[in-house]
Tab-separated table of C-alpha atoms in Angstrom:
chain	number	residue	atom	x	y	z
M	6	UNK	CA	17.966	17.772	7.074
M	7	UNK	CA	15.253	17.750	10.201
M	8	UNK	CA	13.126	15.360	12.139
M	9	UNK	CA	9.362	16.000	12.161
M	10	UNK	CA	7.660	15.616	15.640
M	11	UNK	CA	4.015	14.712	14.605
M	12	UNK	CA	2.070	13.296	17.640
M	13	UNK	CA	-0.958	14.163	19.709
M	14	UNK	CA	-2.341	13.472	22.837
M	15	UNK	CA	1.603	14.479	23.776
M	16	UNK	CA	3.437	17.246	24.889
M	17	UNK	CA	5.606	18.310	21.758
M	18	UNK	CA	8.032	20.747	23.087
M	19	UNK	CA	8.910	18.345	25.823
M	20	UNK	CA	9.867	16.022	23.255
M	21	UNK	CA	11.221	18.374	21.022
M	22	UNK	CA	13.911	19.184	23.724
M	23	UNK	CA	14.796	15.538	23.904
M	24	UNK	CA	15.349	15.101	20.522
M	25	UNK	CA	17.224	18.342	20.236
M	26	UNK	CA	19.499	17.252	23.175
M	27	UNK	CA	20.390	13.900	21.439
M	28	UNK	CA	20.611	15.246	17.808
M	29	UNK	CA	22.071	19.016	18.201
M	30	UNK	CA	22.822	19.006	14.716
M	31	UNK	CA	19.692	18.294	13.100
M	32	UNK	CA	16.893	21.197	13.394
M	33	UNK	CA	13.703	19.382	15.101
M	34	UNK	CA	10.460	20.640	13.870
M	35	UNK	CA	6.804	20.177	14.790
M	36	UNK	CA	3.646	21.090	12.841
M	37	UNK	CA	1.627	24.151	13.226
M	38	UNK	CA	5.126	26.273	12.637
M	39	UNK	CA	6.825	27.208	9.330
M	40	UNK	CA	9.672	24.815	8.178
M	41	UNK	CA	10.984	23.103	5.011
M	42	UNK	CA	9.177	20.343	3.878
M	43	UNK	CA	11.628	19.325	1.678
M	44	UNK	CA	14.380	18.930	4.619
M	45	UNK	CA	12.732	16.854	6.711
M	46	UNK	CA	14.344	13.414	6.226
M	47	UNK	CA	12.620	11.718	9.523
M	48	UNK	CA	9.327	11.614	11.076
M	49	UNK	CA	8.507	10.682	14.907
M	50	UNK	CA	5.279	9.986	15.148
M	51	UNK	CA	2.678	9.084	18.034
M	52	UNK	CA	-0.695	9.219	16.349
M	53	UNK	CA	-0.587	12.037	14.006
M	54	UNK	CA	-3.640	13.132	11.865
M	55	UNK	CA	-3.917	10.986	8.969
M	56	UNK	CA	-2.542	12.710	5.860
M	57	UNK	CA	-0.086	14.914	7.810
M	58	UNK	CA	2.921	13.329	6.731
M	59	UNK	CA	1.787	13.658	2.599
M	60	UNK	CA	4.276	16.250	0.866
M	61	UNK	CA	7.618	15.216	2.601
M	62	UNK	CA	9.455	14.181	-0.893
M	63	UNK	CA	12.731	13.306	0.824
M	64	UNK	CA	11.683	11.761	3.607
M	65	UNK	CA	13.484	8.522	4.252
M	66	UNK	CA	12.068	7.005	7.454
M	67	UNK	CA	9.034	6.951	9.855
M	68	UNK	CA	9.558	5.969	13.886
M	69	UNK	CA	6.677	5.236	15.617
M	70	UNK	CA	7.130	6.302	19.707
M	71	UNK	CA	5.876	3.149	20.955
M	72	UNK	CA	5.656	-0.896	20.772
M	73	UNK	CA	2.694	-0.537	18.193
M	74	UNK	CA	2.648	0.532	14.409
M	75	UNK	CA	-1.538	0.163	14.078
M	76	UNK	CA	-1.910	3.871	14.102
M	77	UNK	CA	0.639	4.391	11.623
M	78	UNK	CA	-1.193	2.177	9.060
M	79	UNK	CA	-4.616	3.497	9.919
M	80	UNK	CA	-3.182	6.277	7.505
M	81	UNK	CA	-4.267	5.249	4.125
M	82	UNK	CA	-2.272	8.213	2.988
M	83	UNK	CA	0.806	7.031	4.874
M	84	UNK	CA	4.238	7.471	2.622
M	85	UNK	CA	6.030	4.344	1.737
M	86	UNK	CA	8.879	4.727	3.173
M	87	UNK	CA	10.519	2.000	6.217
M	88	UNK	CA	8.946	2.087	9.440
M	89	UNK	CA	10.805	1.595	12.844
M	90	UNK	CA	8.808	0.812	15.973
M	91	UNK	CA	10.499	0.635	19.649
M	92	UNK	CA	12.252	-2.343	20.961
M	93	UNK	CA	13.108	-1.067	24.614
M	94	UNK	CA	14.125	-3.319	27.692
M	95	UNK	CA	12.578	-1.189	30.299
M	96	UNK	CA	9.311	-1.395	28.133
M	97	UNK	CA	9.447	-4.816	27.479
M	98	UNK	CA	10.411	-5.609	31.573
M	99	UNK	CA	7.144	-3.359	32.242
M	100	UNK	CA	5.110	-5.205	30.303
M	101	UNK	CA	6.352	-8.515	31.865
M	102	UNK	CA	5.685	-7.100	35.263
M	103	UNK	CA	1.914	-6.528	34.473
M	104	UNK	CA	1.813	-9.797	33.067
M	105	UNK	CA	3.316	-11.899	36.377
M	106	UNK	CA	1.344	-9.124	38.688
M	107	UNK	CA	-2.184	-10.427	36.791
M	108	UNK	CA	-1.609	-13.672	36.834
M	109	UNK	CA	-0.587	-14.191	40.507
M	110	UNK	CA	-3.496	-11.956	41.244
M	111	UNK	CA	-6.043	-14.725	39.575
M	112	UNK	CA	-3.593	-17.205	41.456
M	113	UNK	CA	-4.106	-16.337	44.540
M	114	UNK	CA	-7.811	-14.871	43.992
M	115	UNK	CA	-6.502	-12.006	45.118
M	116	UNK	CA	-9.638	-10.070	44.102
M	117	UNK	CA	-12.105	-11.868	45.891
M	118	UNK	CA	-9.848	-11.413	48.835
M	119	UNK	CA	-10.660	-7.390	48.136
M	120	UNK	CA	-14.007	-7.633	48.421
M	121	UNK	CA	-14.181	-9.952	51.042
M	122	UNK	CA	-11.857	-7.126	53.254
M	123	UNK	CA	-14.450	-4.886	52.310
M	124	UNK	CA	-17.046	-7.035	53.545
M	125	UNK	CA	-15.106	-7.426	56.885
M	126	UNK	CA	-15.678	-11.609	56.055
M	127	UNK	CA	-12.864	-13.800	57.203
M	128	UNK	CA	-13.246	-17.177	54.735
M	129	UNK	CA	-10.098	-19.600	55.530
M	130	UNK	CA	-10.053	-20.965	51.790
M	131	UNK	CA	-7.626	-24.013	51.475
M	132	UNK	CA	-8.331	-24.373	47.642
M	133	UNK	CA	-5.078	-22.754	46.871
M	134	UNK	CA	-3.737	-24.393	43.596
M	135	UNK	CA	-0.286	-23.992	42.824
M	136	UNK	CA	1.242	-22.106	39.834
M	137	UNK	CA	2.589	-25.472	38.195
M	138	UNK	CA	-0.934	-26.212	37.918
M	139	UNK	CA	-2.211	-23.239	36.099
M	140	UNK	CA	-2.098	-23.519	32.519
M	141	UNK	CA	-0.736	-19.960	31.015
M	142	UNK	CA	-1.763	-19.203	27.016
M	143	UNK	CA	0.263	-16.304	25.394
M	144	UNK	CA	-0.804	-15.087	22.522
M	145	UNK	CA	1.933	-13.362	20.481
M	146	UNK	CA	5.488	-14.429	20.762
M	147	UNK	CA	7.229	-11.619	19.987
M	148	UNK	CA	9.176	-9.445	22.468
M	149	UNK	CA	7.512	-9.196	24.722
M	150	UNK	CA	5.480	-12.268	24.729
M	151	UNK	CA	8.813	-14.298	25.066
M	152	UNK	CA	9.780	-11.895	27.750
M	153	UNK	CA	6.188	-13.107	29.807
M	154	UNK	CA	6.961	-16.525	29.183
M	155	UNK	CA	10.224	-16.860	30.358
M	156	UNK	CA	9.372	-14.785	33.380
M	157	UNK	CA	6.411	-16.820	34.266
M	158	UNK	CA	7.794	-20.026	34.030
M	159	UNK	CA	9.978	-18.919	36.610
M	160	UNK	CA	7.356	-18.626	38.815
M	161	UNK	CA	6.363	-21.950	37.817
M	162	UNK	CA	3.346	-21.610	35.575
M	163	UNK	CA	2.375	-24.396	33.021
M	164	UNK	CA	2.860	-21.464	30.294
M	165	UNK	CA	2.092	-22.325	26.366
M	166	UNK	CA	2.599	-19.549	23.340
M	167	UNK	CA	0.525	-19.347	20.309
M	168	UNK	CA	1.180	-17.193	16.849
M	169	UNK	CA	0.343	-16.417	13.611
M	170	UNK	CA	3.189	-18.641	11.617
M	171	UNK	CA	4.835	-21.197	13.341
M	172	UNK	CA	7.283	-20.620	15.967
M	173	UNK	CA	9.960	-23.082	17.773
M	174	UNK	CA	11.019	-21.903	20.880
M	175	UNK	CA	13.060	-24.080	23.309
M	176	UNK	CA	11.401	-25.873	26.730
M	177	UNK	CA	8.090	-24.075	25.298
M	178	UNK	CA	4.727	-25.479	23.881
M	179	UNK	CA	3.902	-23.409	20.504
M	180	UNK	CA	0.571	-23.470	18.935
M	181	UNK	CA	0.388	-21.354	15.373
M	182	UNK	CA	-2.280	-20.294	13.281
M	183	UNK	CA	-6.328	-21.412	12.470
M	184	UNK	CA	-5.354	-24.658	12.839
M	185	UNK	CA	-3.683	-24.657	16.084
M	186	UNK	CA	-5.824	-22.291	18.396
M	187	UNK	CA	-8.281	-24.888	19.602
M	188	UNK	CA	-5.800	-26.750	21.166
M	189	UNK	CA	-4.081	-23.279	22.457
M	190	UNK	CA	-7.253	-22.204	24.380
M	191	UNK	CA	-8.593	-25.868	25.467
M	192	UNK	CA	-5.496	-26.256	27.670
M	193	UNK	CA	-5.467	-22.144	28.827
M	194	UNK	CA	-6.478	-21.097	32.417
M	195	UNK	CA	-5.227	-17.705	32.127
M	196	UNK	CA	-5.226	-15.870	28.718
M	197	UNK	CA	-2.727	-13.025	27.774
M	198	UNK	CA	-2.908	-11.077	24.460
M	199	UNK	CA	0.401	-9.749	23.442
M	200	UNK	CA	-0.558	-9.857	19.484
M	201	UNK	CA	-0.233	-6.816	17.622
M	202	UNK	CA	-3.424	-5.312	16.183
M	203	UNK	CA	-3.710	-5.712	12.623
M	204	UNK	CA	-6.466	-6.121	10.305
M	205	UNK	CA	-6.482	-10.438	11.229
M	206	UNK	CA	-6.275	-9.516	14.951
M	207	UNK	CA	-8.887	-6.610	15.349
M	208	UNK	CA	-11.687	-8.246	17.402
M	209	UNK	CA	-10.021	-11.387	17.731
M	210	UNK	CA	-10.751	-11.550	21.645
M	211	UNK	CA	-14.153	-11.906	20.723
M	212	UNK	CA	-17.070	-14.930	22.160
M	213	UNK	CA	-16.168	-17.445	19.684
M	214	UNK	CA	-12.684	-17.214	21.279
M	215	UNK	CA	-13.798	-17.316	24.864
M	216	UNK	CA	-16.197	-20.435	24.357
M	217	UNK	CA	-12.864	-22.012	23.002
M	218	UNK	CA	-11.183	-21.857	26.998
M	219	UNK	CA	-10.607	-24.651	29.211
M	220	UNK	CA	-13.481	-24.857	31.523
M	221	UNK	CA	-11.572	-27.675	33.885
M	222	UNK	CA	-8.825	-25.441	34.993
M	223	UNK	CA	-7.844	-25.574	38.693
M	224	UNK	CA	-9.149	-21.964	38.709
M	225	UNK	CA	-12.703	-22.671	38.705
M	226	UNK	CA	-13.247	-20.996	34.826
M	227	UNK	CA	-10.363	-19.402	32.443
M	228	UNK	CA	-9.165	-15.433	32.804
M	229	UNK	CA	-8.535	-12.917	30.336
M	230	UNK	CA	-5.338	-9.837	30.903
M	231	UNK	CA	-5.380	-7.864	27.956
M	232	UNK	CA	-2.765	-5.596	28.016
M	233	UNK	CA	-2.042	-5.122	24.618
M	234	UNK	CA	-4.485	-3.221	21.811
M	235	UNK	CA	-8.251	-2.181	22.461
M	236	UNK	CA	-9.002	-2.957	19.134
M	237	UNK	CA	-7.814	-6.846	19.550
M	238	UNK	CA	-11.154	-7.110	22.484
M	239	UNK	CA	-14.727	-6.941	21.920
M	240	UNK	CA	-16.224	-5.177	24.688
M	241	UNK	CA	-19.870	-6.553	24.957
M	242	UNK	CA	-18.522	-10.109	24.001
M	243	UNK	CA	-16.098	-9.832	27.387
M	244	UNK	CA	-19.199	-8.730	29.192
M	245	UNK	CA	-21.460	-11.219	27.844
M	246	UNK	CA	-18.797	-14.079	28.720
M	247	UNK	CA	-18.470	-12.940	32.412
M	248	UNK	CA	-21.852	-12.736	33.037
M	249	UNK	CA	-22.883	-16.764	31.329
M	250	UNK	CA	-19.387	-17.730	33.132
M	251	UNK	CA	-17.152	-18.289	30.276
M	252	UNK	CA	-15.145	-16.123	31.447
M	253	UNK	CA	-14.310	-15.901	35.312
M	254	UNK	CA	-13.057	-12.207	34.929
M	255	UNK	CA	-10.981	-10.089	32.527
M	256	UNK	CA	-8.036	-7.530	33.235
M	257	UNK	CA	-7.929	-5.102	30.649
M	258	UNK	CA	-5.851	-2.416	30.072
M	259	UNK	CA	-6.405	-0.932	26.769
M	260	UNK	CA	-9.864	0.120	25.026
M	261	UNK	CA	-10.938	0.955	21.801
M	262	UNK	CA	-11.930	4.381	23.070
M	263	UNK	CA	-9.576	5.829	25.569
M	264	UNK	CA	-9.749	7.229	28.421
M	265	UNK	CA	-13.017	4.348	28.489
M	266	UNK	CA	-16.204	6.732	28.885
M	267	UNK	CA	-16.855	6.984	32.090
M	268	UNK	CA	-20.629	5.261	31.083
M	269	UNK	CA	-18.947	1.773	30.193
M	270	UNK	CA	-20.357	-0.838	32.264
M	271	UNK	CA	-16.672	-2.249	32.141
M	272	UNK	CA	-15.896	0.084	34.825
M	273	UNK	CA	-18.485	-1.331	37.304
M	274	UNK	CA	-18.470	-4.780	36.549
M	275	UNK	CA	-17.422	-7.228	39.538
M	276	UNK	CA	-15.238	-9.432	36.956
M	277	UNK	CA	-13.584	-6.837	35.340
M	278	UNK	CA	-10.260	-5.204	36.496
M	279	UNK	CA	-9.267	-1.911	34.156
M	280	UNK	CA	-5.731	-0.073	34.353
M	281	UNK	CA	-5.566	3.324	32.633
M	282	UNK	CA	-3.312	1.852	29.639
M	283	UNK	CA	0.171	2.032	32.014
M	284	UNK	CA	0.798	-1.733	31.443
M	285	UNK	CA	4.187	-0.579	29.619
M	286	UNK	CA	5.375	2.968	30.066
M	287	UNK	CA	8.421	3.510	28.678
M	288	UNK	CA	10.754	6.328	29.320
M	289	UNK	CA	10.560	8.725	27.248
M	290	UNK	CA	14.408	9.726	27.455
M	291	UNK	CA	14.849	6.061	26.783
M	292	UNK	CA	12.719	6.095	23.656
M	293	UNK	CA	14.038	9.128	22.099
M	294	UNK	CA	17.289	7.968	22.818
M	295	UNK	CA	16.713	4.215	20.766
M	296	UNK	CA	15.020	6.747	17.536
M	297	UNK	CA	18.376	9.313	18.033
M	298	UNK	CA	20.539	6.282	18.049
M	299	UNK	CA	18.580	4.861	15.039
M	300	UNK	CA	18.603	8.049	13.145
M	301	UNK	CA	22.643	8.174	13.249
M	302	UNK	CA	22.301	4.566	12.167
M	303	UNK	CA	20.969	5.732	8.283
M	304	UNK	CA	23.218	8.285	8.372
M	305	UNK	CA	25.662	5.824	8.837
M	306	UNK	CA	25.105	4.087	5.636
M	307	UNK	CA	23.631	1.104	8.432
M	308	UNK	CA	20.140	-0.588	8.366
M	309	UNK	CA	17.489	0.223	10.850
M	310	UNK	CA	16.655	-1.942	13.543
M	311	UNK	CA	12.725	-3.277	14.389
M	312	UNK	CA	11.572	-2.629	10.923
M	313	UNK	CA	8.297	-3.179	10.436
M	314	UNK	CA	7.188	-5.576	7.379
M	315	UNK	CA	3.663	-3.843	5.893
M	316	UNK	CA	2.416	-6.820	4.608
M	317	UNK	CA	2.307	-7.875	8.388
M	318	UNK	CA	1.068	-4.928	9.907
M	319	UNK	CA	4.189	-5.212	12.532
C-alpha cells in the first residue's frame, strides 16, 4: 500500500519527506520513477496532469493539498473515488487576515493615502466613516467565509453573507441563490468572494454583477477583494467597471493565469491592488499532517473528513 505524490508547480521530494516522516510505514511514491500501480491506495494531489491518476485499480481516495478541489475536476479522466480537500485553522485564520487587512484598507482609504505620500500632498480629510457604517457582502459561507464574518463584525462592520442554497446563521443577514443576490449586492460596500469555483461560479464576478452594487455607500462607490479563484473574476469586466466607476477599486489576489503576465494592464491600474496569490498559505507540515492523519482515518475503518460532494464541485 503507497501514497502517490502527483503535483506540479511544487517541490516533490520536499513533500515526499513530509509524508514519509508522518507515514513511515507506507512507501511514498511520485511519478516519473518505477512503482506499483496496483499498491497505491492514496493520491495527494496539487494540480497534476489530467489523466495521470487513470490505471490506479485500488485506489481508494484522492486529497487535494489545498482549500480548492477545481483542479481536481478539471480532469475529465479523474477516478471516482472520494475526494478530501483541506480544512486547516492556520489557513482559514490567513485567509481571515487578508480579508480584515482589505477591508480596513478601503476603510480608511488607505490607498489614496499612498499616493498622496508619494505626492508629498498633506489633505486633512475628515470624511472618515466608521466601520458600523460600511456594509460588508460575503459571498460563500463556508469556512472560511464564516471565519471573515465573524472576524469582521468584530471590528464592527455591517457584514451580510450570501450562498448558493440557503443558509441560517445566527446574528447574520443571509441572502441565497438567483433570487436573493440583488438584494445581497444593493446593500454591499465592500465585496468579498470566498465561493468555490465551479462550473455556476466561473465568471461570476463579472459586469452584470458589479452594476448590481450599492452606489450610496458611505465609501463613495462599492469595492471588490477577491481572494479566492481566478476563474470566479472576469478580468476586462473589473477593468471596464473601474474605469465607468462601478467599481471604486478591486483587490485581487488570484488570476486565471498565474503568475499574471507581466503585460496585464491589472498590474498598472490605479484601482487595482494585486497580491501574488499568498492570501492563505498554509503550512505545509500542517497540511501533510491533516492528509497523514486522514489517511490513518480509512485505515481505521473511519470516514474521511471535508469530503467533497461532485455534484457540487466542493
Amino acid at each position: 500500500m503507497s501514497l502517490l505524490l502527483a503535483m506540479t508547480g511544487w517541490h516533490v521530494e520536499d513533500w515526499r519527506a513530509r509524508f514519509q516522516a508522518l507515514l513511515p510505514e507506507m512507501p511514498i511514491v511520485v511519478p516519473g520513477e518505477p512503482f506499483d500501480r496496483r499498491a497505491v491506495h492514496y493520491v495527494a494531489s496539487w494540480k497534476h496532469p489530467a489523466g495521470s491518476l487513470t490505471g490506479l485499480p485500488n485506489l481508494a481516495a484522492i486529497f487535494s493539498l489545498g482549500a480548492g478541489v477545481d483542479f481536481l475536476f478539471a480532469d475529465d479522466k479523474l477516478p471516482e473515488v472520494p475526494i478530501a480537500r483541506v480544512v486547516d485553522p492556520d489557513l482559514t485564520t490567513r485567509m481571515s487576515e487578508y480579508v480584515v487587512l482589505h477591508c480596513l484598507m478601503y476603510l480608511r482609504q488607505q490607498h489614496r493615502y499612498m499616493r498622496q505620500q508619494q505626492a508629498k500632498l498633506w489633505e486633512d480629510d475628515r470624511n472618515q466613516p466608521a466601520a458600523r457604517s460600511v456594509r460588508v457582502g460575503i459571498m460563500g459561507l463556508g469556512e472560511l467565509g464564516l471565519d471573515a464574518v465573524a472576524k469582521l463584525k468584530v471590528i464592527g462592520f455591517d457584514v451580510a453573507g450570501w450562498s448558493r442554497s440557503p443558509k441560517s446563521v445566527e446574528g447574520l443577514q443571509t441572502f441565497s441563490g438567483e433570487d436573493g443576490m440583488k438584494d445581497f449586492l444593493a446593500r454591499t460596500d465592500i465585496l468579498v468572494s470566498l465561493v468555490p469555483l465551479t462550473p455556476e461560479t466561473r465568471g461570476i464576478l463579472n459586469a452584470g454583477l458589479f452594476a448590481g452594487l450599492a452606489q450610496d455607500g458611505r465609501l463613495g462607490g462599492p469595492f471588490l477583494i477577491n481572494p479566492g479563484r481566478g476563474g470566479l473574476q472576469v478580468a476586462d469586466d473589473i477593468l471596464a467597471a473601474l474605469d465607468a466607476g462601478t467599481l471604486k477599486g478591486a483587490t485581487l489576489d488570484v488570476f486565471e493565469t498565474e503568475p499574471l503576465p507581466v503585460e496585464s494592464p491589472l498590474w498598472s491600474h490605479p484601482g487595482v491592488t494585486v497580491t501574488p496569490h499568498n492570501a492563505a498559505m498554509s503550512e505545509p507540515e500542517a497540511i501533510a499532517t491533516l492528509v497523514a492523519a486522514q489517511i490513518r482515518r480509512l485505515e481505521a475503518g473511519e470516514p474521511l473528513l471535508h469530503a467533497v460532494d461532485p455534484a457540487r464541485g466542493y
